[in-house]
Coordinates of C-alpha atoms in Angstrom, one line a residue:
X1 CA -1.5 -4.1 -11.4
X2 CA 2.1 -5.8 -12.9
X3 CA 2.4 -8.2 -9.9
X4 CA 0.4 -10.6 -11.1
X5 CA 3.1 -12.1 -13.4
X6 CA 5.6 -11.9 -11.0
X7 CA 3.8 -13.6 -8.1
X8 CA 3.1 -16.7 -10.4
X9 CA 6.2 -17.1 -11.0
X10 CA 7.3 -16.8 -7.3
X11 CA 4.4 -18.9 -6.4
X12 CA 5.1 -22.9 -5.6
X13 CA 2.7 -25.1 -7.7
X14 CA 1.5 -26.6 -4.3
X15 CA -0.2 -22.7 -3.8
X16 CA -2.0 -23.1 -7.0
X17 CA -3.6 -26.1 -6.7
X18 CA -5.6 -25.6 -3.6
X19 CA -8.2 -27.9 -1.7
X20 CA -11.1 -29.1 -4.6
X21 CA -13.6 -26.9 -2.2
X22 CA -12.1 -23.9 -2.7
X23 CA -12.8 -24.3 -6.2
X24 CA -16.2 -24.9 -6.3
X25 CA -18.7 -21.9 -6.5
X26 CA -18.2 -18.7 -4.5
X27 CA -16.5 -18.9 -1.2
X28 CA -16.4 -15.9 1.7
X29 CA -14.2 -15.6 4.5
X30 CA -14.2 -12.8 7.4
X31 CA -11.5 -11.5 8.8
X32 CA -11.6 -9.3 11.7
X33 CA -8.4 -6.6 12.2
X34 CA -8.5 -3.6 13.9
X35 CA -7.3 -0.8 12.3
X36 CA -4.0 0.9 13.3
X37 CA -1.5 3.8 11.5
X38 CA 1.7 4.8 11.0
X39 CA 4.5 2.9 11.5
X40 CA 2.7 1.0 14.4
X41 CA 2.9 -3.2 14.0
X42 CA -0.6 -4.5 12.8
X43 CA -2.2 -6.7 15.1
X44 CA -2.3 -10.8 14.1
X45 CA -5.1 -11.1 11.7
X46 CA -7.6 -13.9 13.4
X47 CA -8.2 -17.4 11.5
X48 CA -10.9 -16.7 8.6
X49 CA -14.4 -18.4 9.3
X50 CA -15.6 -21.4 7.3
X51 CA -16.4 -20.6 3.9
X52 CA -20.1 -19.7 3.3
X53 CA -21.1 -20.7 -0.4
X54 CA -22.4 -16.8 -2.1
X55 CA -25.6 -17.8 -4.7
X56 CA -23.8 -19.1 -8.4
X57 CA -25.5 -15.9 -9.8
X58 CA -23.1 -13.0 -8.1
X59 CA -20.6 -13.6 -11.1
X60 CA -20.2 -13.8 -14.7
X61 CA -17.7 -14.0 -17.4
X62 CA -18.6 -11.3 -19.4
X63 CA -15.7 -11.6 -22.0
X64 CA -12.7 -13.6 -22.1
X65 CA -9.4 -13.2 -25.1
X66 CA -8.4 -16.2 -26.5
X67 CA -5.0 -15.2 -27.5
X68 CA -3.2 -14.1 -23.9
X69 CA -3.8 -10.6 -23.8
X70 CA -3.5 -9.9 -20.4
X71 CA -6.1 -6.8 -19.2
X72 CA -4.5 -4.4 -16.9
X73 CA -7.0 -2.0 -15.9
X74 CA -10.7 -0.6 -17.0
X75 CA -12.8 2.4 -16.6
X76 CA -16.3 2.6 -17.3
X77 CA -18.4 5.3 -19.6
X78 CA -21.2 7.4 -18.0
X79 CA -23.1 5.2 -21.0
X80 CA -22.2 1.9 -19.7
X81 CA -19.5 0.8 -22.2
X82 CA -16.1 -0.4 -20.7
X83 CA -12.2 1.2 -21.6
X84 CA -10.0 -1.8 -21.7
X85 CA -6.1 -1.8 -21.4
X86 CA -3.7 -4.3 -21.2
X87 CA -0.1 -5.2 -20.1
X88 CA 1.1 -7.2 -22.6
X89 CA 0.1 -5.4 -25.8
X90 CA -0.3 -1.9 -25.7
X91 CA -3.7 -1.7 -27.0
X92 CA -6.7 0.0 -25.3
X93 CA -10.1 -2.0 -26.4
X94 CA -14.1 -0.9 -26.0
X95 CA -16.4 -3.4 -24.5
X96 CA -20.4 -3.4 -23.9
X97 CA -20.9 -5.8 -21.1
X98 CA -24.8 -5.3 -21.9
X99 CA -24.7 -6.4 -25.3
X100 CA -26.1 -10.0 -25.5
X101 CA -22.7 -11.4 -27.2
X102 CA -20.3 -8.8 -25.8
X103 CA -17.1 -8.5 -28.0
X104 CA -13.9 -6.4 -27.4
X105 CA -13.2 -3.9 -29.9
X106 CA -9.8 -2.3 -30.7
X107 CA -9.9 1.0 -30.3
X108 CA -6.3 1.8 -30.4
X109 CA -2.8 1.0 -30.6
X110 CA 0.0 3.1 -28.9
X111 CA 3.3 3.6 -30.7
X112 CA 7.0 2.9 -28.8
X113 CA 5.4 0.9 -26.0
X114 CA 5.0 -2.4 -25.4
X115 CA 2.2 -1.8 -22.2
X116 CA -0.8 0.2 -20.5
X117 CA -1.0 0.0 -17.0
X118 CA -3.6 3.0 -15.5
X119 CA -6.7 4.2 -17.1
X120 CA -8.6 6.8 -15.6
X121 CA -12.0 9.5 -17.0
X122 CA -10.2 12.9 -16.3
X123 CA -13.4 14.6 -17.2
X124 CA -16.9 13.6 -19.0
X125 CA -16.1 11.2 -21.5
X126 CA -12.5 12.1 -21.5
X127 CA -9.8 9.0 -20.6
X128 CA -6.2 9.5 -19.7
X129 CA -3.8 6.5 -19.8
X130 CA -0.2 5.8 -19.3
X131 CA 2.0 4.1 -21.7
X132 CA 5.6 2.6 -20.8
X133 CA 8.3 -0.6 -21.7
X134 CA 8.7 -3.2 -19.1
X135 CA 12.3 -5.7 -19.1
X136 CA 10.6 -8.7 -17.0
X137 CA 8.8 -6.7 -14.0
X138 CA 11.0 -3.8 -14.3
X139 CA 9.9 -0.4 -15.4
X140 CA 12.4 1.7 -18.1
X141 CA 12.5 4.6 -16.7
X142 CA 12.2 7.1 -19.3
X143 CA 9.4 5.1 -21.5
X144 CA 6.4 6.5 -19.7
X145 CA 4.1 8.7 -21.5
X146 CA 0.6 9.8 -20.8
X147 CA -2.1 10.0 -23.8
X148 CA -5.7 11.4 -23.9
X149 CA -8.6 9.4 -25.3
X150 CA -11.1 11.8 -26.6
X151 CA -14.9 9.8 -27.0
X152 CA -16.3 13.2 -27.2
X153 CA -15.7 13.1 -31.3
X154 CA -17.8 10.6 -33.7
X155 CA -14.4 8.3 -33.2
X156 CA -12.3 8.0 -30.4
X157 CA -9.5 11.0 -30.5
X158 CA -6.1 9.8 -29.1
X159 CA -3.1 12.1 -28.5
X160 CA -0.2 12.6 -26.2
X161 CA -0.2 14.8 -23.6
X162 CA 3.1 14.8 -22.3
X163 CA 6.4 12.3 -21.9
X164 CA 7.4 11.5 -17.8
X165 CA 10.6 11.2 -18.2
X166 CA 11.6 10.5 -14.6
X167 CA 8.8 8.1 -14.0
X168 CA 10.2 4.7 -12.7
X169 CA 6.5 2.2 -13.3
X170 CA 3.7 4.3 -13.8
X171 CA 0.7 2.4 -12.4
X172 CA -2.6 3.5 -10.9
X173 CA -4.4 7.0 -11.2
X174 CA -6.8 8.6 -9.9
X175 CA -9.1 12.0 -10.0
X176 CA -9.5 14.4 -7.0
X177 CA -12.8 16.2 -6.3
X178 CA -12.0 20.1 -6.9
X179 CA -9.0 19.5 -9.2
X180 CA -10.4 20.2 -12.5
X181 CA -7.9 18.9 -15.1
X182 CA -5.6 16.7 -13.0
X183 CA -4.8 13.3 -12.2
X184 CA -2.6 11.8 -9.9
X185 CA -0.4 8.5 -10.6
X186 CA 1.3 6.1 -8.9
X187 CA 4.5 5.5 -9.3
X188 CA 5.5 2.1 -8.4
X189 CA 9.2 1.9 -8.9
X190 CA 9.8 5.3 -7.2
X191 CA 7.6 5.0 -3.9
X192 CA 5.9 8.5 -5.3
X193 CA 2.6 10.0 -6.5
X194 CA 2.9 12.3 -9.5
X195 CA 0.1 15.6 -10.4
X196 CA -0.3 15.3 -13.9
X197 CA -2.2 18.3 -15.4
X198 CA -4.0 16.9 -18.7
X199 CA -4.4 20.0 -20.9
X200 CA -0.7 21.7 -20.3
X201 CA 1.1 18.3 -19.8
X202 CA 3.1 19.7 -16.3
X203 CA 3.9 16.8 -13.8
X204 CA 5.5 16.5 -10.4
X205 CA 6.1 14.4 -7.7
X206 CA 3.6 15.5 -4.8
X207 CA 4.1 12.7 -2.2
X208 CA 7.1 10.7 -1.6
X209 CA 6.9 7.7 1.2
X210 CA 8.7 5.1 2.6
X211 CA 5.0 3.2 2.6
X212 CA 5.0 3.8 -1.2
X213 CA 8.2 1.7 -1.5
X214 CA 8.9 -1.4 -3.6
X215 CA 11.2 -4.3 -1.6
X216 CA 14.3 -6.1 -2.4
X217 CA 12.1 -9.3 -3.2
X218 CA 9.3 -7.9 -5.5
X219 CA 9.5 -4.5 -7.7
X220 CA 6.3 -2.6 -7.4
X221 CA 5.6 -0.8 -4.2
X222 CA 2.5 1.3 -4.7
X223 CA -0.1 0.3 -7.3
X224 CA -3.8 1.0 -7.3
X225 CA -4.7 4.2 -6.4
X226 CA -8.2 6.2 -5.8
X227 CA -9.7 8.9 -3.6
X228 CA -12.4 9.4 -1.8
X229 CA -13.2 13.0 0.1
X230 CA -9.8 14.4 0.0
X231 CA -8.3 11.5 1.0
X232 CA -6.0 9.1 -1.3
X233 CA -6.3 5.5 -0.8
X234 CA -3.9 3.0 -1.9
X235 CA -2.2 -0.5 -2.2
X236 CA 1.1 -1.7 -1.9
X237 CA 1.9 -4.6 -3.5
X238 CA 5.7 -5.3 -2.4
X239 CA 4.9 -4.6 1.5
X240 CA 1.2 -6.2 0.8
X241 CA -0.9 -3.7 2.3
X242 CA -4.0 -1.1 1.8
X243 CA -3.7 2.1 3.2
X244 CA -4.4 5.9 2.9
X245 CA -3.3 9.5 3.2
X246 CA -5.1 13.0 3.6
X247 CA -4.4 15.2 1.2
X248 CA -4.7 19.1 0.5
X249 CA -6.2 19.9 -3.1
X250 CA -5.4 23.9 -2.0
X251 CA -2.0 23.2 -2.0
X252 CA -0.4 20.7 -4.3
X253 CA -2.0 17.5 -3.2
X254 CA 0.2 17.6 -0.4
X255 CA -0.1 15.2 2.1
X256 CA -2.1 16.7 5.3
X257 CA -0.9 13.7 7.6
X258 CA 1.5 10.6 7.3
X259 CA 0.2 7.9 5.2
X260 CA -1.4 5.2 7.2
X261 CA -2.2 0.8 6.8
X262 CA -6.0 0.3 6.8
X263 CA -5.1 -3.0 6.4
X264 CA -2.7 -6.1 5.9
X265 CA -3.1 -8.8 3.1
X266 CA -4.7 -12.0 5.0
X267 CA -2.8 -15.1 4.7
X268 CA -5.0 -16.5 1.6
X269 CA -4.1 -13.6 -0.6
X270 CA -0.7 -13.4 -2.5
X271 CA -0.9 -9.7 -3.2
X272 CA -3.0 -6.5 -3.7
X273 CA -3.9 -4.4 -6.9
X274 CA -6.3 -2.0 -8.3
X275 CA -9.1 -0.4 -6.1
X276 CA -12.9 0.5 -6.4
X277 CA -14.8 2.2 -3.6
X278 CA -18.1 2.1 -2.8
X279 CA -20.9 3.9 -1.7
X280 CA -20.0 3.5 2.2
X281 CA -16.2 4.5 1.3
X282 CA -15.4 0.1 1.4
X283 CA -12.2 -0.5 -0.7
X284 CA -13.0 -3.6 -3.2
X285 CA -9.2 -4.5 -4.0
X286 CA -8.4 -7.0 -6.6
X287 CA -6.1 -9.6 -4.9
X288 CA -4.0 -13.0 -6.4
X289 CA -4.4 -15.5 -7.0
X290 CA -8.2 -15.6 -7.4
X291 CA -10.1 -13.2 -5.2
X292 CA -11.4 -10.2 -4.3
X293 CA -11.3 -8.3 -0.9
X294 CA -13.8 -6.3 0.3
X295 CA -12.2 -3.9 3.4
X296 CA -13.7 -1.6 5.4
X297 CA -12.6 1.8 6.6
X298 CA -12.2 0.4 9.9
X299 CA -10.1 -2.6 8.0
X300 CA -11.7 -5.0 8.6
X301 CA -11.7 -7.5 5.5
X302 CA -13.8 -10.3 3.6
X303 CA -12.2 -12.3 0.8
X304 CA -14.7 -13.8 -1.9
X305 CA -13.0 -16.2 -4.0
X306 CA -13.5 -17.8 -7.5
X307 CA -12.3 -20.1 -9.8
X308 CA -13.4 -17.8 -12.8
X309 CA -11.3 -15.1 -11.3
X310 CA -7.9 -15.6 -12.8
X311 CA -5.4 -13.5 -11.9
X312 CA -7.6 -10.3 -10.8
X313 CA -5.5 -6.9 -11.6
X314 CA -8.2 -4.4 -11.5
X315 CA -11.8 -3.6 -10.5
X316 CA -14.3 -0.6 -10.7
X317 CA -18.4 -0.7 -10.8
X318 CA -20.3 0.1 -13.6
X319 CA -22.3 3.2 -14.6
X320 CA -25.5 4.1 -16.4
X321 CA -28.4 2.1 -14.3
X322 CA -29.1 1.1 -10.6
X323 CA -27.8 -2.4 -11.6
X324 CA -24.6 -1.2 -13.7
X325 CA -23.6 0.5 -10.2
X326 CA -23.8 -1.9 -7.7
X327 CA -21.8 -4.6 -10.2
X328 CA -18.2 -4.6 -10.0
X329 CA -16.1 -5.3 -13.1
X330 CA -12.7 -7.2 -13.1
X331 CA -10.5 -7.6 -15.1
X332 CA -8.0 -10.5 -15.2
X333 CA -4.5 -11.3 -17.0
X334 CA -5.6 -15.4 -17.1
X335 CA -4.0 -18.4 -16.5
X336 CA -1.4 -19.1 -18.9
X337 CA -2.0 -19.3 -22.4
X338 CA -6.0 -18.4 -21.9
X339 CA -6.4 -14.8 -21.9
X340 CA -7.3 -12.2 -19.7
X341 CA -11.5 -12.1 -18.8
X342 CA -13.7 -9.2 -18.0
X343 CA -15.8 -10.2 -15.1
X344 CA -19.0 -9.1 -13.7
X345 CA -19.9 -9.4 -10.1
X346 CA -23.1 -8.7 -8.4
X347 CA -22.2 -7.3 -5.0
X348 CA -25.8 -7.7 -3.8
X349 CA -25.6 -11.2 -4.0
X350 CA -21.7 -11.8 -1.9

């Protein structure tokens, strides 16, 4: 989610401006990996294919600030509506992507923060986000709270549920099917996922992994986070890497197995975020600069790139019509001063 700031700074100018081609339209490459686990070395990732151009019509800016807010995350309403949050404020904003002139409305701002990072519906039109202070990519530890948005009221209800203080750079969360009341965040500073229970306010650590680990070069280890049939799946920014763990919702979340790569970063993306999955259990991972990958549970990957897609930090597919749920909504931070977009893409059409 953070490492898109970071990696632009870390990036040469030579990686930004790429071949004219590759900014034209809608590109997709393949790239075929086999899947491996563990500790075990990945095998070389082949060359990607030549670029196929995907029809103008899979994507559209939906919304787009004008004054460099920089979205973080989203979660969508059983009615359609999008929950925004950003990085760089800490305000949460509504959106209705259907609404013929969509506009972004404030719905809240959180006090003693200066960020959001993950959003997540802990129960039917119930939202749980995490709040914290960032120096440069660096999480305070200490400065991480979690909050309840209530849409269950004629307006939104907002209130804490509890403070982490232990957290290092609370990041992605997720739900588990069977865990009523619970969500699980990432914790990207200290290589760990925390149960959060959203009506008492108790949180632990439940998994603690070397593959959840930040490295000396860049500060955010794990990040997105989702799950899927008892199992966890998740990025890695730092090590550059989607992979997954089995847990047991009978006894703590524990993990059932140890956590294992799906799949390495290809060489055209410059780090992984935030995670949808689909239908068939495919991870669609936000990726910088400019993409998205799709990968499947086997690992293998395709990598659909875009101009319009600046800075992608988080994805998730709609709700509320056969069409809402097969589109995928990004959000973006944007390319320096322009602000962060919401993007729509058709994943029938890539």
């Amino acid at each position: 989610m953070l490492s898109c700031l970071f990696l632009l700074l870390l990036a040469p100018l030579s990686a930004l401006a790429l071949p004219a081609s590759r900014w034209v339209g809608q590109f997709v490459w393949e790239i075929d990996q086999k899947p491996f686990a563990g500790d075990s070395t990945p095998p070389a990732l082949a060359p990607p294919t030549p670029p196929a151009p995907a029809r103008a019509s899979a994507l559209s800016v939906v919304y787009q600030f004008q004054d460099g807010t920089q979205l973080e995350n989203l979660a969508s309403r059983s009615n359609g509506y999008l929950v925004l949050s950003a990085v760089s404020t800490p305000k949460v904003y509504g959106l209705d992507p259907r609404a013929r002139i969509p506009r972004a409305k404030l719905l809240y701002t959180f006090p003693e923060a200066t960020s959001l990072t993950g959003i997540i519906e802990a129960a039917p039109d119930l939202f749980v986000v995490t709040t914290g202070n960032y120096s440069g990519f660096e999480g305070d530890p200490g400065s991480f709270c979690a909050w309840s948005i209530d849409f269950n009221t004629p307006s939104p209800s907002v209130k804490m549920i509890t403070r982490l203080s232990d957290a290092g750079a609370l990041n992605g969360m997720t739900t588990v099917e069977g865990l009523p009341d619970t969500v699980l965040i990432a914790d990207s500073r200290n290589g760990a996922i925390w149960r959060l229970n959203t009506k008492t306010g108790d949180h632990h650590i439940v998994i603690q992994h070397v593959l959840f680990n930040s490295t000396a070069s860049f500060p955010l280890g794990i990040n997105g986070l989702t799950s899927l049939d008892n199992t966890l799946y998740f990025t890695n920014s730092a090590q550059a890497f989607y992979g997954r763990v089995p847990v047991d919702i009978d006894d703590d979340c524990s993990a059932t197995a140890e956590p294992e790569i799906i799949a390495r970063a290809g060489p055209e993306v410059f780090g992984l975020d935030d995670i949808a999955l689909d239908w068939a259990g495919r991870g669609w991972v936000a990726t910088h600069h400019h993409s998205l990958t799709e990968i499947s549970v086997e690992g293998k990957q395709r990598n659909f790139t875009h101009s319009d897609l600046a800075e992608p930090t988080s994805v998730i597919f709609g709700r509320g019509s056969k069409k809402a749920e097969r589109t995928l909504y990004v959000t973006t931070a944007g390319w320096g001063t322009a602000g962060g977009q919401v993007i729509a893409v058709d994943t029938c059409l890539i």
